[in-house]
């Protein structure tokens, strides 16, 4: 089955003349249309905000585009906080949803005025000791344990996840936070990754809305915002039906009217922290076939490797591949598409049926816009690629230059014996 690319062969041929492969390419038009669709889907909720999960695509140019649609930043590390600050995104436009958090990161989050979302019961005391007080606005991350099931079956196993507080800890936590002076409370939960169903958010909302009603009844605390976090997935495979964000928003609305409104909780803001859904389909990895190898299998060697896109090697994840200019040719050749790492799992595809690939062909590896570039690494001294934005007018804009050998060795340059030698 086919999957359309957002870039044409003509555009790509022009781009590679200016910028060498490999690189991640992003689709400005697609990013904007999707951000608008997300905004529209939750427009029924007055306080709605999407906090883009910065870890998915930590590029300030892209984050600033999303900010035009009202998106804030979901950060979980010092660098992500610094990045958000550099994009002029501060205050309650930052959600700090970290875990195993070092003290200095809580300090930075507080300095930027971020909403702090605590991952653990013991972090209440840790935060108070670190800051000298408890912030007025504070959120807690809930983990219901067990397995998480919705109508179409078991989705994941939160009981095995390192994140969040138990239900008992959550209730005790709100009680303590209130005693210590907190005034505005949030509830957060992230139970399943990459869900390709319109039912996940509404099901999660039902769980959290019922919990919020219970919290009001038992503790007299009115939760101000409920953060449905991430987990809304994308259709990596061409035969999957993509999520419909309008249907998802409407599904959450319905549960809101059913549970929160009758409980007198009709002012609760809904927050999301989507990463994959905001960017995944609007990025691709562009790479060139540089070798073909015929041994016990047929291999195509490309100039990208798992250091540019780790998901296939790490999770066996499927990423669709289009051979540019051969979209309509029959897929009669079975290939492993491989990179240069000295690691046998450095394969973008295994036993994939594709058109005949010739050296010099450009391959588009789809859906790398989230958790793609971001999960890169430097094994074998492979360098980080550039990132390029395909602008709405069809022209490319470099939004991150490629790493150089000098960048890679910069951490030795402070030593006299290597100063200036490793460039
Ligand atoms: C990774 C992450 C997200 C984003 O998840 P996606 O599946 O990319 O939507 C949101 N919130 C937190 C706390 C995360 O760790």
mmCIF file of C-alpha atoms and ligand atoms in Angstrom, residues 53 55-56 74 97 141 188 190 193-194 229-232 273-277 371, ligand 1:
data_model
loop_
_atom_site.group_PDB
_atom_site.id
_atom_site.type_symbol
_atom_site.label_atom_id
_atom_site.label_comp_id
_atom_site.label_asym_id
_atom_site.label_seq_id
_atom_site.Cartn_x
_atom_site.Cartn_y
_atom_site.Cartn_z
ATOM 1 C CA UNK A 53 6.165 17.447 24.433
ATOM 2 C CA UNK A 55 11.398 15.785 23.845
ATOM 3 C CA UNK A 56 9.614 14.591 20.682
ATOM 4 C CA UNK A 74 5.932 20.147 28.153
ATOM 5 C CA UNK A 97 6.381 16.863 33.720
ATOM 6 C CA UNK A 141 0.856 12.426 38.146
ATOM 7 C CA UNK A 188 -2.005 14.256 35.164
ATOM 8 C CA UNK A 190 -0.092 9.063 30.866
ATOM 9 C CA UNK A 193 1.827 5.278 24.135
ATOM 10 C CA UNK A 194 1.007 5.605 20.440
ATOM 11 C CA UNK A 229 -0.769 14.017 28.568
ATOM 12 C CA UNK A 230 0.512 12.222 25.452
ATOM 13 C CA UNK A 231 -0.146 8.874 23.878
ATOM 14 C CA UNK A 232 -2.287 9.906 20.917
ATOM 15 C CA UNK A 273 0.920 17.054 26.178
ATOM 16 C CA UNK A 274 1.034 15.482 22.749
ATOM 17 C CA UNK A 275 4.326 14.986 21.003
ATOM 18 C CA UNK A 276 3.900 12.270 18.394
ATOM 19 C CA UNK A 277 0.497 13.457 17.182
ATOM 20 C CA UNK A 371 10.893 10.804 18.462
HETATM 21 C C1 LIG B 1 6.780 11.514 26.039
HETATM 22 C C2 LIG B 1 5.814 12.285 26.840
HETATM 23 C C3 LIG B 1 4.733 12.938 26.238
HETATM 24 C C4 LIG B 1 4.452 12.860 24.760
HETATM 25 O O1 LIG B 1 4.107 11.604 24.371
HETATM 26 P P1 LIG B 1 3.632 11.299 22.864
HETATM 27 O O2 LIG B 1 3.341 9.870 22.893
HETATM 28 O O3 LIG B 1 4.732 11.711 21.984
HETATM 29 O O4 LIG B 1 2.407 12.122 22.634
HETATM 30 C C5 LIG B 1 3.892 13.675 27.035
HETATM 31 N N1 LIG B 1 4.091 13.774 28.370
HETATM 32 C C6 LIG B 1 5.110 13.175 28.994
HETATM 33 C C7 LIG B 1 5.279 13.338 30.445
HETATM 34 C C8 LIG B 1 5.995 12.404 28.254
HETATM 35 O O5 LIG B 1 7.008 11.785 28.875
#
